[in-house]
Coordinates of C-alpha atoms in Angstrom, one line a residue:
X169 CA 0.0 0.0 0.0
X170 CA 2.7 2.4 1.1
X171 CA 4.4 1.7 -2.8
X172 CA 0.9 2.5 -4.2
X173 CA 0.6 6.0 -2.6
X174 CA 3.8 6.8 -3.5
X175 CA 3.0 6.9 -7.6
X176 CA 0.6 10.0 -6.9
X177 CA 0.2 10.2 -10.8
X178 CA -1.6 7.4 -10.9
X179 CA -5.5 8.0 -12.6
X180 CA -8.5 8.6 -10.3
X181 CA -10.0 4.9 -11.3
X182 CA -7.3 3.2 -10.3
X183 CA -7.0 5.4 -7.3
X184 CA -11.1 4.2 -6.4
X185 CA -10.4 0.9 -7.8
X186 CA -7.7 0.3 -4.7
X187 CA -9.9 1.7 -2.3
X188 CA -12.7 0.0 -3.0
X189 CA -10.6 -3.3 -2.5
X190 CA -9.3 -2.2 0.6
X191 CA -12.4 -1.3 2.4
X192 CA -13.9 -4.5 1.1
X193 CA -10.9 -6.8 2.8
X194 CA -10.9 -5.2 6.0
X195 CA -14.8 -6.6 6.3
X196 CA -14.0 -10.8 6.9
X197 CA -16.4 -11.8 4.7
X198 CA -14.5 -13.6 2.6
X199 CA -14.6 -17.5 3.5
X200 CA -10.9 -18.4 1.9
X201 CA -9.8 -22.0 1.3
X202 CA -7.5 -23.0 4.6
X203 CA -3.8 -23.4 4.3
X204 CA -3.3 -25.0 7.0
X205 CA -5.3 -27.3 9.6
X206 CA -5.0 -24.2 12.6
X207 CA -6.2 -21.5 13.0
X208 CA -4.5 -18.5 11.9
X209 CA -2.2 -17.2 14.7
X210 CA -3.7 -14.2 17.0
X211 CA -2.2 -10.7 16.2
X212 CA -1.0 -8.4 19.1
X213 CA -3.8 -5.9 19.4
X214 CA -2.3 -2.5 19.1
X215 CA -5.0 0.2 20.5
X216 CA -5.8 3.5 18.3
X217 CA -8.7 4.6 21.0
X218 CA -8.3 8.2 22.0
X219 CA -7.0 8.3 25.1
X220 CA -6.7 11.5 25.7
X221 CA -10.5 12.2 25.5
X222 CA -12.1 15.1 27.0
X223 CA -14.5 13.3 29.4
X224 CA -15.4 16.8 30.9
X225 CA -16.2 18.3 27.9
X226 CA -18.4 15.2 27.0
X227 CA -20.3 15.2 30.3
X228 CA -21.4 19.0 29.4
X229 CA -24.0 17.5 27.1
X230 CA -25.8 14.1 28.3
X231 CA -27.7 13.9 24.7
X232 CA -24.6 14.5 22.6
X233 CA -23.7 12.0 20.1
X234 CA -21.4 9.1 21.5
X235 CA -17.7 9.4 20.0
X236 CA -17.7 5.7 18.5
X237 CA -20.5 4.6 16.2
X238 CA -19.6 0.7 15.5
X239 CA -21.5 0.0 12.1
X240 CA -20.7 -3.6 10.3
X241 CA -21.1 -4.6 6.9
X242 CA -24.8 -4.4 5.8
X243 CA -27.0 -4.7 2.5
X244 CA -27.8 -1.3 2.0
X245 CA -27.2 2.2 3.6
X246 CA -30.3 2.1 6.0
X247 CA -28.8 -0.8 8.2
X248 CA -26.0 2.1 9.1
X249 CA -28.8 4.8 9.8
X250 CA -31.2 2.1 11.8
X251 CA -28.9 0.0 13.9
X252 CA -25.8 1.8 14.9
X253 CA -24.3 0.2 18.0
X254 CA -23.2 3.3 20.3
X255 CA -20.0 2.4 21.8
X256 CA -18.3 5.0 24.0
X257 CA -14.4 5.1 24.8
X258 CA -15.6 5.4 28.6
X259 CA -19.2 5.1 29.6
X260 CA -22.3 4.1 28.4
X261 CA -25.1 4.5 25.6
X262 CA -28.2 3.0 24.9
X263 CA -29.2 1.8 21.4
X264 CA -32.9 3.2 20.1
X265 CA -34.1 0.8 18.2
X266 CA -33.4 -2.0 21.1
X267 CA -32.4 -0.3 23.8
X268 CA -29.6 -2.5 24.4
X269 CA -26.8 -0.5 26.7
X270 CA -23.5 -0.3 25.9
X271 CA -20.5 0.2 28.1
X272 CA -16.9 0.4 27.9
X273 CA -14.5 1.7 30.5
X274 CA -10.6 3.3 29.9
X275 CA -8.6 1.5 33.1
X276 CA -11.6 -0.7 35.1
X277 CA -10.1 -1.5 38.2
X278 CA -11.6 -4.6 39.6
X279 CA -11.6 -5.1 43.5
X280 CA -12.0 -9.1 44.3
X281 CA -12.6 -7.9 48.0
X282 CA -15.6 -6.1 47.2
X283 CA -17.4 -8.8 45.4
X284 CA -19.4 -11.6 47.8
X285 CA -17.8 -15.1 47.3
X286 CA -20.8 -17.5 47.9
X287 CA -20.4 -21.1 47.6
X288 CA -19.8 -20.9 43.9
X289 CA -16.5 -19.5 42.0
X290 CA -17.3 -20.7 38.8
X291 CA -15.9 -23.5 37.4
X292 CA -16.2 -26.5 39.7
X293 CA -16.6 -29.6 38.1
X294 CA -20.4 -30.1 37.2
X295 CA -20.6 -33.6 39.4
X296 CA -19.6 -32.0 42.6
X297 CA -22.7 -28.9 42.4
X298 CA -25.4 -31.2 41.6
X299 CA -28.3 -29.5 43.2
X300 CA -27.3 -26.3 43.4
X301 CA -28.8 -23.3 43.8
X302 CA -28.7 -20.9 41.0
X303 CA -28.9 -17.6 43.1
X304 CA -24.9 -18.4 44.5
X305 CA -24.1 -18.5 40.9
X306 CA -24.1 -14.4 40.4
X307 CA -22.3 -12.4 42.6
X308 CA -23.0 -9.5 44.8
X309 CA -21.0 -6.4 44.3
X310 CA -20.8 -4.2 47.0
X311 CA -19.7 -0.3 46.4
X312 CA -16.3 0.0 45.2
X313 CA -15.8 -3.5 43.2
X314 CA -15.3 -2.0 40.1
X315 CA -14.0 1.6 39.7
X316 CA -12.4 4.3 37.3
X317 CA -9.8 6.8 37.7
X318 CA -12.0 9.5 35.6
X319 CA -15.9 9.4 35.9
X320 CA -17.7 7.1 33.2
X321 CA -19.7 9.3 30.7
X322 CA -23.3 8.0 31.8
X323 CA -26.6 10.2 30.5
X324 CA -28.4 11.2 33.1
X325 CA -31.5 9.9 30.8
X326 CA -29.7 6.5 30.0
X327 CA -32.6 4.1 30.0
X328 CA -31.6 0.8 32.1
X329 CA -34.8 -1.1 31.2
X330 CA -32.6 -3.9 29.7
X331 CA -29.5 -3.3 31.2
X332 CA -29.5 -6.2 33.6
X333 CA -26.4 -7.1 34.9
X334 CA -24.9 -4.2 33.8
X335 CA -26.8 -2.3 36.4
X336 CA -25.3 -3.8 39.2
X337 CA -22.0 -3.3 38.2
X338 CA -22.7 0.4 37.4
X339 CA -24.2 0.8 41.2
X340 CA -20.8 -0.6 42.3
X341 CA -18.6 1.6 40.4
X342 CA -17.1 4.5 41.7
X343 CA -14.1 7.5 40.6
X344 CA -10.8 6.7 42.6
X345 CA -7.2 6.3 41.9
X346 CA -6.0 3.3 43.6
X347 CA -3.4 1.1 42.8
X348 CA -3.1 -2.2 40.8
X349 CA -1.6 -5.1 42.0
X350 CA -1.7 -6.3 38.3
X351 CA -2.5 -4.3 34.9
X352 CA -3.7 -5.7 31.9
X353 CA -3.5 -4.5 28.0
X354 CA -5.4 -6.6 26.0
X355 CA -8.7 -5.7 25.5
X356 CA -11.3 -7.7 27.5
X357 CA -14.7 -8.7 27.5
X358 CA -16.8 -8.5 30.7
X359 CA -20.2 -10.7 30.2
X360 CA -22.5 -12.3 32.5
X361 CA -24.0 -15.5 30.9
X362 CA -28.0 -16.3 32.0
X363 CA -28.0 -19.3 30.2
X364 CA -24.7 -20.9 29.6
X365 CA -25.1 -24.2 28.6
X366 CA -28.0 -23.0 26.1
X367 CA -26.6 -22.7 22.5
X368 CA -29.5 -20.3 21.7
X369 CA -28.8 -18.1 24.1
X370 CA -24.9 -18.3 24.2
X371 CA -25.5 -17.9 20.8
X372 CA -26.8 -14.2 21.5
X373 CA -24.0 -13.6 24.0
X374 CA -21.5 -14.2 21.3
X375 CA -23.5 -12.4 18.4
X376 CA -23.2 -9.3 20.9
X377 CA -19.5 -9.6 22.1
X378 CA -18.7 -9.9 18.3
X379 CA -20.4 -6.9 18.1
X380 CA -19.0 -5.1 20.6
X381 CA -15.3 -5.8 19.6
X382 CA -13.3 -2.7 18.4
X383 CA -13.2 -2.5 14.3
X384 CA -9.2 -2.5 15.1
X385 CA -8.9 -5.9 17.0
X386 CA -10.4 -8.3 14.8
X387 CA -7.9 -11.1 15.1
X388 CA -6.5 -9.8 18.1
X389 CA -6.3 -11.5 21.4
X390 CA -9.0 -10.6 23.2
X391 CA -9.5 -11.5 27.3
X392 CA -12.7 -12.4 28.7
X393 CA -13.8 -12.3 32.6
X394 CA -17.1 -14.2 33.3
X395 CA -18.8 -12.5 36.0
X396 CA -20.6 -15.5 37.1
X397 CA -19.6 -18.7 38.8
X398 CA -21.0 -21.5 36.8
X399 CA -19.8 -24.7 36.6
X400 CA -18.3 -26.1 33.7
X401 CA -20.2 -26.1 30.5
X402 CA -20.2 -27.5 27.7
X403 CA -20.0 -24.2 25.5
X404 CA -17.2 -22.7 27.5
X405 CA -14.2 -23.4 25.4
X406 CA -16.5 -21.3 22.6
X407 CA -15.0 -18.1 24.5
X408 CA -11.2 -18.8 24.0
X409 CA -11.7 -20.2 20.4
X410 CA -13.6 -17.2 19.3
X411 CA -11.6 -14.2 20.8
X412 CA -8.5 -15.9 21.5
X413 CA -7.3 -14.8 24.9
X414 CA -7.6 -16.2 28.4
X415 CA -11.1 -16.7 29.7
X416 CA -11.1 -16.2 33.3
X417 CA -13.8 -15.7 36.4
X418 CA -14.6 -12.7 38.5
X419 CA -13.7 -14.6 41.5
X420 CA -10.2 -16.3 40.1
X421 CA -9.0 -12.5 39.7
X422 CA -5.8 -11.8 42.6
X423 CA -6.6 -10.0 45.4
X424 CA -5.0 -6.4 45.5
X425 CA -7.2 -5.1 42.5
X426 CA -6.9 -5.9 38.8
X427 CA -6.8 -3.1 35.9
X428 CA -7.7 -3.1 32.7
X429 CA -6.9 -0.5 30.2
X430 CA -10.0 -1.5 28.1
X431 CA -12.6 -3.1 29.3
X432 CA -15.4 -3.8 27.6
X433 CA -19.0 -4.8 29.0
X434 CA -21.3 -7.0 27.0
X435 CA -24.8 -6.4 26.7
X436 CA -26.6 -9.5 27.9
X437 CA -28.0 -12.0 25.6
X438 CA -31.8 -11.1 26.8
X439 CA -30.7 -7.6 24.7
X440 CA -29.8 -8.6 21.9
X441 CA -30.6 -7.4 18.7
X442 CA -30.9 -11.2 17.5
X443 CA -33.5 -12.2 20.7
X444 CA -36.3 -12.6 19.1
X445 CA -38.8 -11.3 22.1
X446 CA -37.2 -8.1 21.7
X447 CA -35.4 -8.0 18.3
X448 CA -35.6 -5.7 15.2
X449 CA -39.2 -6.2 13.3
X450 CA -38.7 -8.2 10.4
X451 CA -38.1 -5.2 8.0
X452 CA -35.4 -3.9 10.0
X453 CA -33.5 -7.7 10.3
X454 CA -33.5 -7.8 6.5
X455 CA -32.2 -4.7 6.0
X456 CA -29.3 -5.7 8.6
X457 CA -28.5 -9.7 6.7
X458 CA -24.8 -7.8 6.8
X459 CA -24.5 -8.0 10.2
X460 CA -25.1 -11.8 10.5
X461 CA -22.9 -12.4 7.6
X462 CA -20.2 -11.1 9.5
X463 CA -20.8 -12.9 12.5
X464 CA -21.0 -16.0 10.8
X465 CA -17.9 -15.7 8.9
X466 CA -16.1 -14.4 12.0
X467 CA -17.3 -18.1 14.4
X468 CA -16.4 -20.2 10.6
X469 CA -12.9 -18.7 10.6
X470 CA -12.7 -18.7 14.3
X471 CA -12.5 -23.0 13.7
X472 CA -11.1 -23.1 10.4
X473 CA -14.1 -24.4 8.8
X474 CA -13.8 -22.0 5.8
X475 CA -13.1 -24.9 2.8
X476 CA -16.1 -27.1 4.6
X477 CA -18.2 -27.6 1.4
X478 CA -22.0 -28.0 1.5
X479 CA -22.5 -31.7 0.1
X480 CA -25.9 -32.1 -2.0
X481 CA -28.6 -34.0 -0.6
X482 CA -26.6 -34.2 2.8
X483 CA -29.3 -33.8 5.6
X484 CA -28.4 -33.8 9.1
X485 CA -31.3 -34.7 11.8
X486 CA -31.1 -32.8 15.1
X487 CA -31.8 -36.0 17.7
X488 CA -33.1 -33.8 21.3
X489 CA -32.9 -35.5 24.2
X490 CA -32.7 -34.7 27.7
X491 CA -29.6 -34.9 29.3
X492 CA -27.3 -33.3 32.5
X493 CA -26.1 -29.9 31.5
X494 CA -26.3 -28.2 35.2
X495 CA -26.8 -28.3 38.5
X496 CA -30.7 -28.0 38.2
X497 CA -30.7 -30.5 35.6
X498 CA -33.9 -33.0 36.0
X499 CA -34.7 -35.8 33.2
X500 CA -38.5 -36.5 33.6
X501 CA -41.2 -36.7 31.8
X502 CA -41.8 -32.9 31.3
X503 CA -38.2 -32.8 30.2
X504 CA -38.8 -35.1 27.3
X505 CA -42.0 -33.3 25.9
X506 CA -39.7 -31.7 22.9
X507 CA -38.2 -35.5 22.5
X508 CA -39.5 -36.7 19.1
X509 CA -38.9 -40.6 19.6
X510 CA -39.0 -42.2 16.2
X511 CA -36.5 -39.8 14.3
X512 CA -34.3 -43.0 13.6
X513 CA -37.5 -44.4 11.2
X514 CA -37.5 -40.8 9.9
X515 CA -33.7 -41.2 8.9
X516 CA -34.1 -44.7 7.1
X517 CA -37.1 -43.3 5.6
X518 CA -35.0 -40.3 4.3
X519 CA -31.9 -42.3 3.4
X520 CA -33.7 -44.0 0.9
X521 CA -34.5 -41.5 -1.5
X522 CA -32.3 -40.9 -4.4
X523 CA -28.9 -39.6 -3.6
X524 CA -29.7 -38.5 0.1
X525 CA -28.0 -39.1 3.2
X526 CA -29.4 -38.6 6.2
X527 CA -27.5 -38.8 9.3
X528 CA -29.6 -39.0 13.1
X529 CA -26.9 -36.7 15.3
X530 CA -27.0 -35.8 18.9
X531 CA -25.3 -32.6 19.1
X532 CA -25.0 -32.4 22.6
X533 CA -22.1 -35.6 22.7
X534 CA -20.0 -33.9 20.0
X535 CA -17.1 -30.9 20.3
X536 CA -18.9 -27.7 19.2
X537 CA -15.8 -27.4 16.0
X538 CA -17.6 -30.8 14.9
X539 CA -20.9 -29.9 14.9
X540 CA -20.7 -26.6 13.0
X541 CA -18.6 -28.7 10.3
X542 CA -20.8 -31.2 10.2
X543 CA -23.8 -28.4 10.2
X544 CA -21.4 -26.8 7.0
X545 CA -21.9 -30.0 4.8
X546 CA -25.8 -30.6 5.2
X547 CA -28.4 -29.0 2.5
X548 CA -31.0 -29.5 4.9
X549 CA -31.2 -29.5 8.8
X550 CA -34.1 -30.9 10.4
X551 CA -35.0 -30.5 13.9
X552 CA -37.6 -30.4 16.5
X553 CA -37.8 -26.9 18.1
X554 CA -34.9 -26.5 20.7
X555 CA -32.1 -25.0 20.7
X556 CA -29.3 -27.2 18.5
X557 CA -31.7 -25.1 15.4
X558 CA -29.5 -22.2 16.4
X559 CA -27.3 -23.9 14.3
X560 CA -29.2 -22.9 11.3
X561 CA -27.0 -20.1 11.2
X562 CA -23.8 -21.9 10.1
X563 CA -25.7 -23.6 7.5
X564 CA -24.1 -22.3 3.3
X565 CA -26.4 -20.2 1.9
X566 CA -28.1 -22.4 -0.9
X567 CA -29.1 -24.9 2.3
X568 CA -32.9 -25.3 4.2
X569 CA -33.6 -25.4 7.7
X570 CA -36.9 -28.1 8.6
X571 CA -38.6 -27.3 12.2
X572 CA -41.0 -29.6 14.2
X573 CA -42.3 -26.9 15.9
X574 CA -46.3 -26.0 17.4
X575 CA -45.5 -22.4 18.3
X576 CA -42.8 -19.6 18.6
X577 CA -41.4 -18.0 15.6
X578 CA -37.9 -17.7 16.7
X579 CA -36.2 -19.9 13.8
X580 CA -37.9 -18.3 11.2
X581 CA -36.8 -15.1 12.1
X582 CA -33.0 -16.2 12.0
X583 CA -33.7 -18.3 8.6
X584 CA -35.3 -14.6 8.2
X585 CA -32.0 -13.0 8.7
X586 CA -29.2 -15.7 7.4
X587 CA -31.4 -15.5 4.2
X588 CA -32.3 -19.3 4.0
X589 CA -35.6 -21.0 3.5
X590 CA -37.6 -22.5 6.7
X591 CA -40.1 -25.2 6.5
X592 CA -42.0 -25.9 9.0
X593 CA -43.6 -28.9 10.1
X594 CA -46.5 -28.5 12.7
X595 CA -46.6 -31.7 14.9
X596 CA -49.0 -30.2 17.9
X597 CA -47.1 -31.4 20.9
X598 CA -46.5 -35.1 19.2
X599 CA -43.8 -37.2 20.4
X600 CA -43.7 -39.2 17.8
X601 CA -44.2 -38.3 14.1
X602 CA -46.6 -40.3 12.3
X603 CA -46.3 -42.3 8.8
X604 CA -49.0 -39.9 7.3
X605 CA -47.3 -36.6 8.2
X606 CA -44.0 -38.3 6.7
X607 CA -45.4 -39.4 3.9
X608 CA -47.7 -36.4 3.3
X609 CA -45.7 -33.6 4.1
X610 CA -42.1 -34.3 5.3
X611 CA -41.2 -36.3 2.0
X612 CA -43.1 -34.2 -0.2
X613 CA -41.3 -31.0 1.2
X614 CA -38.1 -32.5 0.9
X615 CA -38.4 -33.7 -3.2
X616 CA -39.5 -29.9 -3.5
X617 CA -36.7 -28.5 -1.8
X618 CA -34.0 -31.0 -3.7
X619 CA -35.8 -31.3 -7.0
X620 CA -36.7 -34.8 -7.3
X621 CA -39.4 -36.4 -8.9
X622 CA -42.5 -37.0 -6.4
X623 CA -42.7 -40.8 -4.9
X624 CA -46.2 -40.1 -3.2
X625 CA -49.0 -41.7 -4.7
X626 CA -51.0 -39.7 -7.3

């Protein structure tokens, strides 16, 4: 680049032409063949945040314009006017459209003393918690846990309806100047996860923290603190694969007090943009398809899956079943009422049409890398309504999602947004599916979809 600038002769098209493919490379889309069976190293992330920000002048006007507006790759211009994500150098803002807050802080000191240690410090081995309670999962900050040496830039109308945890940490956090028994550069994600061993709602968590990385550190090594105590889950490892740094608990932090030069807050998962209770309207998700294009690309290069191929007529059957994922865990009869228990007729069924092959999975016994390759090669994912379906969203473009579902819309708004067809199939509660609604409706939809000639009796 520096050889190009130097030829300033050079004509105006060419000039745009370079431009055009620069801005274009800096957005990640592009899913590039692998080289190499790892992942690409992490880059040292080098910081070009103004530190020397006026946060007095700032303060002066609560309803003036945040100094970072964080806008991805999108379809069209309107994503960029309707979903900017406000992301201050040191404070807060809240988004209109979802009112999602966003906070960041220049030098977070985090006191470990100040912060109730209940039974729990987050990552015990599941066996040994069986039973319990959720509550000593979240910890209590008391005043003082987390502080700045300059004020956080905080509108005085900043709306905390769906703030959550992020509320209790800005109750704790005062303006003082103490010392650090330990400072930390890397950039680093604070998040409290509700749901952790959900992939639906990790999957929110992550869609936001992708969000909320700076434009500058993609690539970069990026720290995460949990500020919860959980036992070990089985998304955990998610967290170091995707951002690359060390993934660590409130409560495993030294005592003496911990600083971070950048520290950046999460909105929770119940905020997200992609939570369908309280999500953009349909209108506003297409215009945004950008947005999850980017994420996707970032997880699929995160594992290396970039060269996975979609394989024709590959379909891959989601098989639910209950199983121990926490300490409240309970398999009963009410925890098998999403169970569909004949999905291994549906797959022989399946597996003899023309060309197909069907394969009955259960996600939950496979390493998450595995199951979003093996998501990568199907042309059709089938389903009953639960949460493996988040998976839809690592599916090629050109490939179908198939829900047994009897309510809720939430997969057809991400099919909605990734830009892929969704079928559904309405079973009313069933826990088995039946050979008419196979033979009527599931095998019909399926020929459709694939283009085969129809089997069912004219």
């Amino acid at each position: 680049m520096k050889t190009f600038i130097t030829y300033f002769s050079a004509s105006f098209i060419v000039m745009a032409m370079f431009n055009i493919a620069y801005f274009h490379s800096s957005l990640l889309l592009l899913e590039k063949e692998s080289i190499s069976n790892l992942p690409p190293p992490r880059k040292e992330y080098v910081s070009t945040t103004n530190n020397d920000l006026n946060n007095k002048e700032i303060r002066k006007d609560n309803n003036r314009k945040p100094q970072n507006f964080i806008t991805r790759n999108t379809d069209n211009g309107n994503c960029a006017q309707n979903q900017p994500m406000p992301r201050p150098e040191h404070g807060c803002r809240t988004s209109e459209k979802t009112h999602t807050v966003y906070c960041q802080a220049q030098n977070l000191r985090v006191d470990n003393s100040k912060i109730q240690k209940g039974s729990a410090t987050g990552g015990e081995e599941l066996e040994s918690v069986m039973g319990q309670e959720e509550i000593v999962e979240f910890p209590i900050y008391s005043k003082g846990a987390f502080s700045t040496p300059t004020p956080l830039d905080i509108p005085k109308n900043l709306n905390l309806d769906k703030a959550y945890y992020l509320k209790d940490v800005l109750d704790a956090t005062v303006t003082t100047t103490e010392t650090c028994a330990e400072t930390r550069s890397n950039p680093t994600l604070f998040i409290t996860r509700y749901e952790y061993v959900n992939l639906y709602h990790q999957m929110t968590d992550w869609f936001n923290a992708f969000l909320m990385l700076p434009m500058d550190a993609r690539g970069a090594k990026i720290d995460v603190v949990l500020l919860d105590a959980h036992p070990k889950g089985n998304l955990d490892s998610v967290w170091s694969r995707l951002f690359g740094g060390t993934v660590e608990y409130v409560k495993h932090l030294r005592e003496g007090g911990v600083c971070f030069e950048n520290a950046i807050f999460v909105p929770p998962g119940y905020s997200s943009m992609i939570y369908v209770t309280n999500s953009l309207s349909s209108n506003e998700m297409s215009m945004c398809k950008g947005l999850m294009k980017d994420f996707v690309s970032f997880v699929i290069q995160s594992y290396n899956l970039q060269s996975v191929k979609m394989i024709p007529r590959r379909i891959v059957i989601i098989d639910r079943v209950s199983y121990i994922a926490h300490p409240r865990s309970i398999i009963n009869s009410k925890s098998r009422e999403r169970s569909i228990s004949n999905l291994n007729e549906l797959e022989k069924r399946l597996n003899k049409m023309p060309g197909v092959t069907a394969t009955l999975v259960q996600l939950e016994t496979m390493d998450i890398g595995d199951q979003i390759r093996l998501i990568r090669e199907a042309e059709l994912l089938i389903g009953n309504h639960g949460a493996g379906l988040s998976h839809l969203l690592f599916l090629h473009d050109n490939a179908n999602v198939m829900e047994f579902r009897d309510h809720n819309g939430h997969y057809t708004q991400w099919a909605d947004w990734k830009g892929i067809p969704h079928h559904s199939i309405y079973t009313e509660y069933k826990t088995s599916l039946t050979n008419s609604l196979v033979r009527n409706n599931i095998i019909p939809k399926i020929e459709s979809m694939f283009k085969m000639e129809s089997s069912s009796p004219k």
